[in-house]
Coordinates of C-alpha atoms in Angstrom, one line a residue:
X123 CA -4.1 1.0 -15.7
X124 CA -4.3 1.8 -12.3
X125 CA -5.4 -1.1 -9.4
X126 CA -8.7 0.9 -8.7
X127 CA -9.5 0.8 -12.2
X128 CA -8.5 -3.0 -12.5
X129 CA -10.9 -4.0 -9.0
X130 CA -14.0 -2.0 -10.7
X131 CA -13.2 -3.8 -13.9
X132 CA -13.5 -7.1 -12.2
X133 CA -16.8 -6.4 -10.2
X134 CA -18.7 -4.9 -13.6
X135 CA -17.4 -8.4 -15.9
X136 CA -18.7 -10.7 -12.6
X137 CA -21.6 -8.9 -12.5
X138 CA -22.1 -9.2 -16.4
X139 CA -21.6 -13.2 -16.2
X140 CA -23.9 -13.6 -13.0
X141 CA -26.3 -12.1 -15.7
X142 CA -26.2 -13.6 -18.2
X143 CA -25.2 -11.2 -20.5
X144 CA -22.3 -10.9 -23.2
X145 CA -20.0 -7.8 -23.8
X146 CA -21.8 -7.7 -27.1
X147 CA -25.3 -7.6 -25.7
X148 CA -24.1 -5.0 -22.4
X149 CA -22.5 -2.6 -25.8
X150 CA -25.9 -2.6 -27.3
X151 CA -27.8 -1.5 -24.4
X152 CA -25.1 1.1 -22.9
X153 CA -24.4 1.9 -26.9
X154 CA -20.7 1.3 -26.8
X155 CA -19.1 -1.1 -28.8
X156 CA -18.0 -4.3 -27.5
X157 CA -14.5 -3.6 -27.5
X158 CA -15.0 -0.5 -25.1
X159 CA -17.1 -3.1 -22.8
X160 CA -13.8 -5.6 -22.6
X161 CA -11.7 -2.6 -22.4
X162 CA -13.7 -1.3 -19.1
X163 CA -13.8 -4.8 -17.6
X164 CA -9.8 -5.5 -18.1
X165 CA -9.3 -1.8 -16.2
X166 CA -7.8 -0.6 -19.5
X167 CA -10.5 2.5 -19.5
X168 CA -12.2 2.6 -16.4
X169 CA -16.0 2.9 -17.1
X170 CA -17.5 6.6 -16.0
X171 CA -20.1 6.7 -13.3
X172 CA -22.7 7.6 -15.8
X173 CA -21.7 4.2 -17.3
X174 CA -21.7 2.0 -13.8
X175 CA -25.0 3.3 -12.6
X176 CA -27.0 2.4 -16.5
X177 CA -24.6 -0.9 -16.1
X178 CA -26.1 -2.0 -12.2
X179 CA -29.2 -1.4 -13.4
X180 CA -29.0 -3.6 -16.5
X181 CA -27.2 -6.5 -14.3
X182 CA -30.3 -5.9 -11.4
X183 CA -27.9 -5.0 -8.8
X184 CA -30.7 -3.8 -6.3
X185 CA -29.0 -3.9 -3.1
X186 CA -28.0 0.0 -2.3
X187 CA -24.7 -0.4 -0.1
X188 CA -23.7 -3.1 -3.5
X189 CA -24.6 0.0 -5.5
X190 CA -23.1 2.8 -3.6
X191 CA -20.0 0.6 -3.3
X192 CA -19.6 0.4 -7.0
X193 CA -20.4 4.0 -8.1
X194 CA -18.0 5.1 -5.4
X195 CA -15.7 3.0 -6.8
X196 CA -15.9 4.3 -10.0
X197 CA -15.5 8.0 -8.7
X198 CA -12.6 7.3 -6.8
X199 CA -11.1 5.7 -10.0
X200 CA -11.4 9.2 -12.0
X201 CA -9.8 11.1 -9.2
X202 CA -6.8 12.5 -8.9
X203 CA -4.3 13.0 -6.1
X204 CA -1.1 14.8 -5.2
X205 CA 1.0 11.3 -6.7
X206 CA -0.5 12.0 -9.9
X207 CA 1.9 15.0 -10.2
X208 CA 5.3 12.4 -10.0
X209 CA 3.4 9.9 -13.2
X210 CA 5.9 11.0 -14.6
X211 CA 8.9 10.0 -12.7
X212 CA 7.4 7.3 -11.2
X213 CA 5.8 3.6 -12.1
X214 CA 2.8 3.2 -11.9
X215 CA 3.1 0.1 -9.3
X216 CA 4.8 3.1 -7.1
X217 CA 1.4 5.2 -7.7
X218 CA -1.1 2.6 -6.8
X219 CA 1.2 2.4 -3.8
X220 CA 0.5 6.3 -2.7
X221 CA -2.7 6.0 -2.9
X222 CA -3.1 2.6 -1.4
X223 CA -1.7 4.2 1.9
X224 CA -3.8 7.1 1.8
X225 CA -6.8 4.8 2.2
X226 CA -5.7 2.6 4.1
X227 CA -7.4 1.6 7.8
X228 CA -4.4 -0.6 8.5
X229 CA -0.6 -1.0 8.0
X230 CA 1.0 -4.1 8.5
X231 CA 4.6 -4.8 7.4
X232 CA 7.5 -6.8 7.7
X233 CA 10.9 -5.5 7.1
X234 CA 14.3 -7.3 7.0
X235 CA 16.8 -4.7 5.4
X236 CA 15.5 -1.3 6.0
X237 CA 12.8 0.8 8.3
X238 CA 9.5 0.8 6.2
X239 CA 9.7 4.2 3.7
X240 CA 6.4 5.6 6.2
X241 CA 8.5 5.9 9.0
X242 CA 12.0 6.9 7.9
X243 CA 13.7 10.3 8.6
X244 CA 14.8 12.6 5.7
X245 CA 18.7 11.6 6.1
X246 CA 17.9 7.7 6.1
X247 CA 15.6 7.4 3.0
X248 CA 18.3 9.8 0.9
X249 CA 21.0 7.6 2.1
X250 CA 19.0 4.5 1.3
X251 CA 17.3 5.5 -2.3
X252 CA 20.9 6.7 -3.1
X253 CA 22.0 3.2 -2.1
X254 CA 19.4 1.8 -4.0
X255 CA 20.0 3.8 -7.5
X256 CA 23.8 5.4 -7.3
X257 CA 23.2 6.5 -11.1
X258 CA 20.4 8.3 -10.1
X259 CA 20.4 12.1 -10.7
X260 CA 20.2 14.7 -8.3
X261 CA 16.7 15.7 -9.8
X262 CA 15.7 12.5 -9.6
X263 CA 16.7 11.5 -5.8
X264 CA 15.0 14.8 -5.0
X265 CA 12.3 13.2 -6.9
X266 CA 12.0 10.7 -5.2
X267 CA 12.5 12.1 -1.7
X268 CA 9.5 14.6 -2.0
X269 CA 7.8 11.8 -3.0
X270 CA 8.5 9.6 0.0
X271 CA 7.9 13.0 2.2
X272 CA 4.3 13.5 1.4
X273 CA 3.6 10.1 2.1
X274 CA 4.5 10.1 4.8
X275 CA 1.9 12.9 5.7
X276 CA -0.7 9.9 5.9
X277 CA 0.8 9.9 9.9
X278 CA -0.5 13.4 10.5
X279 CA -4.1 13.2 8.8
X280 CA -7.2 13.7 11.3
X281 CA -7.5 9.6 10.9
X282 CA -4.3 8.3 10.3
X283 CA -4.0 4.6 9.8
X284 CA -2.6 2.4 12.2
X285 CA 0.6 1.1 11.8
X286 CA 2.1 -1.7 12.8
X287 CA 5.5 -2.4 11.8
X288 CA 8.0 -5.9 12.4
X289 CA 11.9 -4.8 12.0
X290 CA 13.9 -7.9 11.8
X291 CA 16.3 -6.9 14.5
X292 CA 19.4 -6.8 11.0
X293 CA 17.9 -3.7 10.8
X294 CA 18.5 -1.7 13.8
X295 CA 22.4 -3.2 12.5
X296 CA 23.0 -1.7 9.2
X297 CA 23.3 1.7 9.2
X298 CA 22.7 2.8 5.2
X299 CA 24.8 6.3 5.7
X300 CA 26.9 8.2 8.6
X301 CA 26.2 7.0 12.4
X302 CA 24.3 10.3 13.3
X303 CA 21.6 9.3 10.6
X304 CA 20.7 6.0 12.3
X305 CA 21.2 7.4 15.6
X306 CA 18.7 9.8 14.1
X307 CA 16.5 7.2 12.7
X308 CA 16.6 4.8 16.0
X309 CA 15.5 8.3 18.1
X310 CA 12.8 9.1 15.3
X311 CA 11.9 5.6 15.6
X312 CA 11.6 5.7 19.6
X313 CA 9.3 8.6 19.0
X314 CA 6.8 7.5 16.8
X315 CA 6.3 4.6 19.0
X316 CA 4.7 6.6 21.9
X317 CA 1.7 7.3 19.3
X318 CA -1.5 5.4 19.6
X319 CA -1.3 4.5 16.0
X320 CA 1.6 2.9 15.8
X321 CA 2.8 0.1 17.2
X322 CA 6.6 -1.2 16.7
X323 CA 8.3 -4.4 17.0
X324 CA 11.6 -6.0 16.7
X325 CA 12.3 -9.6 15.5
X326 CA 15.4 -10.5 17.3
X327 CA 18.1 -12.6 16.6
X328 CA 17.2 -15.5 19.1
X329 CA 14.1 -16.2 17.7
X330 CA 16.1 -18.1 14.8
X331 CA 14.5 -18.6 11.3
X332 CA 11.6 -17.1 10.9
X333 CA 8.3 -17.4 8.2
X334 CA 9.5 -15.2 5.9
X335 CA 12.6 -15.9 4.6
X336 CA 12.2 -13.9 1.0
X337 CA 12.2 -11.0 2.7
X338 CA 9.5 -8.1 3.2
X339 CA 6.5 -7.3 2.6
X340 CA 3.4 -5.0 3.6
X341 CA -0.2 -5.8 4.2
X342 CA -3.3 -2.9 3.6
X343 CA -6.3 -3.6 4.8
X344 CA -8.6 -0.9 2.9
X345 CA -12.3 -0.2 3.8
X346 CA -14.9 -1.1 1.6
X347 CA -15.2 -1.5 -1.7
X348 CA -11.3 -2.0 -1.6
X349 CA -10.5 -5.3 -1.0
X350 CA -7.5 -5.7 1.2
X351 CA -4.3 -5.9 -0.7
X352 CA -0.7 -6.9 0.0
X353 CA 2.7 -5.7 -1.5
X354 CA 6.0 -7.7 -2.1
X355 CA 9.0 -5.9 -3.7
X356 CA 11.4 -7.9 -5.8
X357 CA 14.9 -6.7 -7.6
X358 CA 12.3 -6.7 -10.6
X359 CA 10.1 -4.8 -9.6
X360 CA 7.3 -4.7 -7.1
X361 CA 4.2 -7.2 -7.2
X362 CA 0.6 -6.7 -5.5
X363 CA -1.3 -9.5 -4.3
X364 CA -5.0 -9.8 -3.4
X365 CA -7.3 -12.6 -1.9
X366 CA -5.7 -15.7 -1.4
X367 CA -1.6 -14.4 -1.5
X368 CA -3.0 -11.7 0.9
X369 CA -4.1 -14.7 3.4
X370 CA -0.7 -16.5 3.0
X371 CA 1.2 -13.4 4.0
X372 CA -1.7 -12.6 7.0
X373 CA -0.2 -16.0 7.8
X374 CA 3.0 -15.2 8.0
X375 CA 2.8 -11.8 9.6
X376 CA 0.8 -13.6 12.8
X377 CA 3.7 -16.1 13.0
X378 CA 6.5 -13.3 12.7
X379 CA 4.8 -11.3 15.3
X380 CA 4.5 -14.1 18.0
X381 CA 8.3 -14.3 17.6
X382 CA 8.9 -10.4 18.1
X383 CA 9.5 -9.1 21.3
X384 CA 6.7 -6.4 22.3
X385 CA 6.4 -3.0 21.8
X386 CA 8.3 -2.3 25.6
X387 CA 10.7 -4.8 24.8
X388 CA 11.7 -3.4 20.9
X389 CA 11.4 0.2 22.0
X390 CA 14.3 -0.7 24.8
X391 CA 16.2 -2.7 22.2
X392 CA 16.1 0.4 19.8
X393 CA 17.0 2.4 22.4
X394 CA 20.2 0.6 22.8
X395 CA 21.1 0.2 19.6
X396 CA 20.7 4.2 18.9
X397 CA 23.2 4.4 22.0
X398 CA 25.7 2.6 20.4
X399 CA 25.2 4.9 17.0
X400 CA 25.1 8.3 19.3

């Protein structure tokens, strides 16, 4: 059950209760059986185009962006990408997050340990996925690397999203393997700032506690039908967040970056702390 399929899930059963109607009644018309009608509306088995167009025009959804929306929505949920390849390898949570950032307009984040996985160098992420998992294979680091490497194409794409990341100044500090690799990472780092679509900031150690003391956490804001959607990773796991937990994180992101130097500023205190590393 991918996010996609769980978002065009939740807009067929509104749509269904703004009607009127019962699962029962929509499997009748749409001759499916009611199981196959809860099954599309909890994301379980996404519901083919075919299926959402007959469905918008039993609910009376008239309105042809609403329309368009939905049936793109439902095309999207069928396709496949180059992270389908790593299903295997990879959770599903992990996935969602590939192709979250391939749609993606914007990229906010927050980031107290590490540099965000988008803007890492080769060196840094094996050192820090190594870190991370040491009982990890070498199949599976490289795995997981190649993985993280084609994300990170996103950067390159004729639109690439805009990026705006918030490094707690700890890490510019901890250095996850030898000195050249965050030396590397800093330089790398320096560089990607000078891009128009990317816009880096340091939290810095005199601007005390700050409004996210749990730790990081990204923000996506998706174009439409997406909703905008936020991700928090946990030791269990990671967890994705929509609506109102993506306007409590919005909140603290605005307060974080009023504390954080600007992008001059962080560039120069990256700059000195790649010097010290070189």
């Amino acid at each position: 059950m991918t996010l996609r399929a769980q978002w065009l899930g939740r807009e067929l059963r509104e749509l269904r209760e703004a009607a009127g109607l019962t699962a029962s009644e929509v499997a009748g018309y749409i001759e499916r059986t009611g199981a196959t009608v809860s099954r599309f509306e909890a994301g379980l088995y996404p519901a083919r185009t075919s299926d959402v167009q007959v469905l918008l025009n039993l609910y009376g959804v008239d309105d042809p962006q609403r329309r368009d929306n939905l049936v793109r929505l439902a095309t999207e949920v069928w396709q496949t990408g180059w992270w389908e390849s790593y299903s295997d390898a990879l959770s599903k949570n992990t996935i969602d997050y590939a192709w979250i950032e391939s749609r993606a307009r914007l990229v906010r984040s927050f980031d107290a340990l590490v540099v965000p996985g988008l803007l890492q160098t080769r060196a840094y992420m094996e050192a820090v996925i190594s870190a991370a998992d040491p009982d990890a294979s070498a199949e599976q680091m490289m795995s997981w690397v190649r993985f993280r490497l084609t994300r990170q194409q996103v950067l390159t794409d004729r639109e690439p999203p805009h990026i705006e990341a918030i490094l707690d100044e700890s890490v510019l500090h901890r250095a996850p393997g030898a000195l050249e690799t965050m030396a590397s990472q800093l330089s790398y780092l320096i560089d990607l700032a000078e891009r128009p679509t990317v816009d880096i900031r340091v939290l810095p150690f005199a601007s005390g506690a700050h409004a996210s003391p749990e730790g990081a956490f990204m923000i996506f804001e998706l174009p439409s039908p997406y909703p905008d959607v936020a991700f928090v990773d946990t030791p269990a796991g990671g967890i994705y967040v929509e609506t109102r937990g993506v306007q409590r994180l919005e909140t603290k992101y605005r307060h974080i970056r009023r504390r954080a130097l600007d992008p001059d500023e962080s560039v120069g205190l990256i700059r000195a702390a790649a010097d010290r590393y070189a």
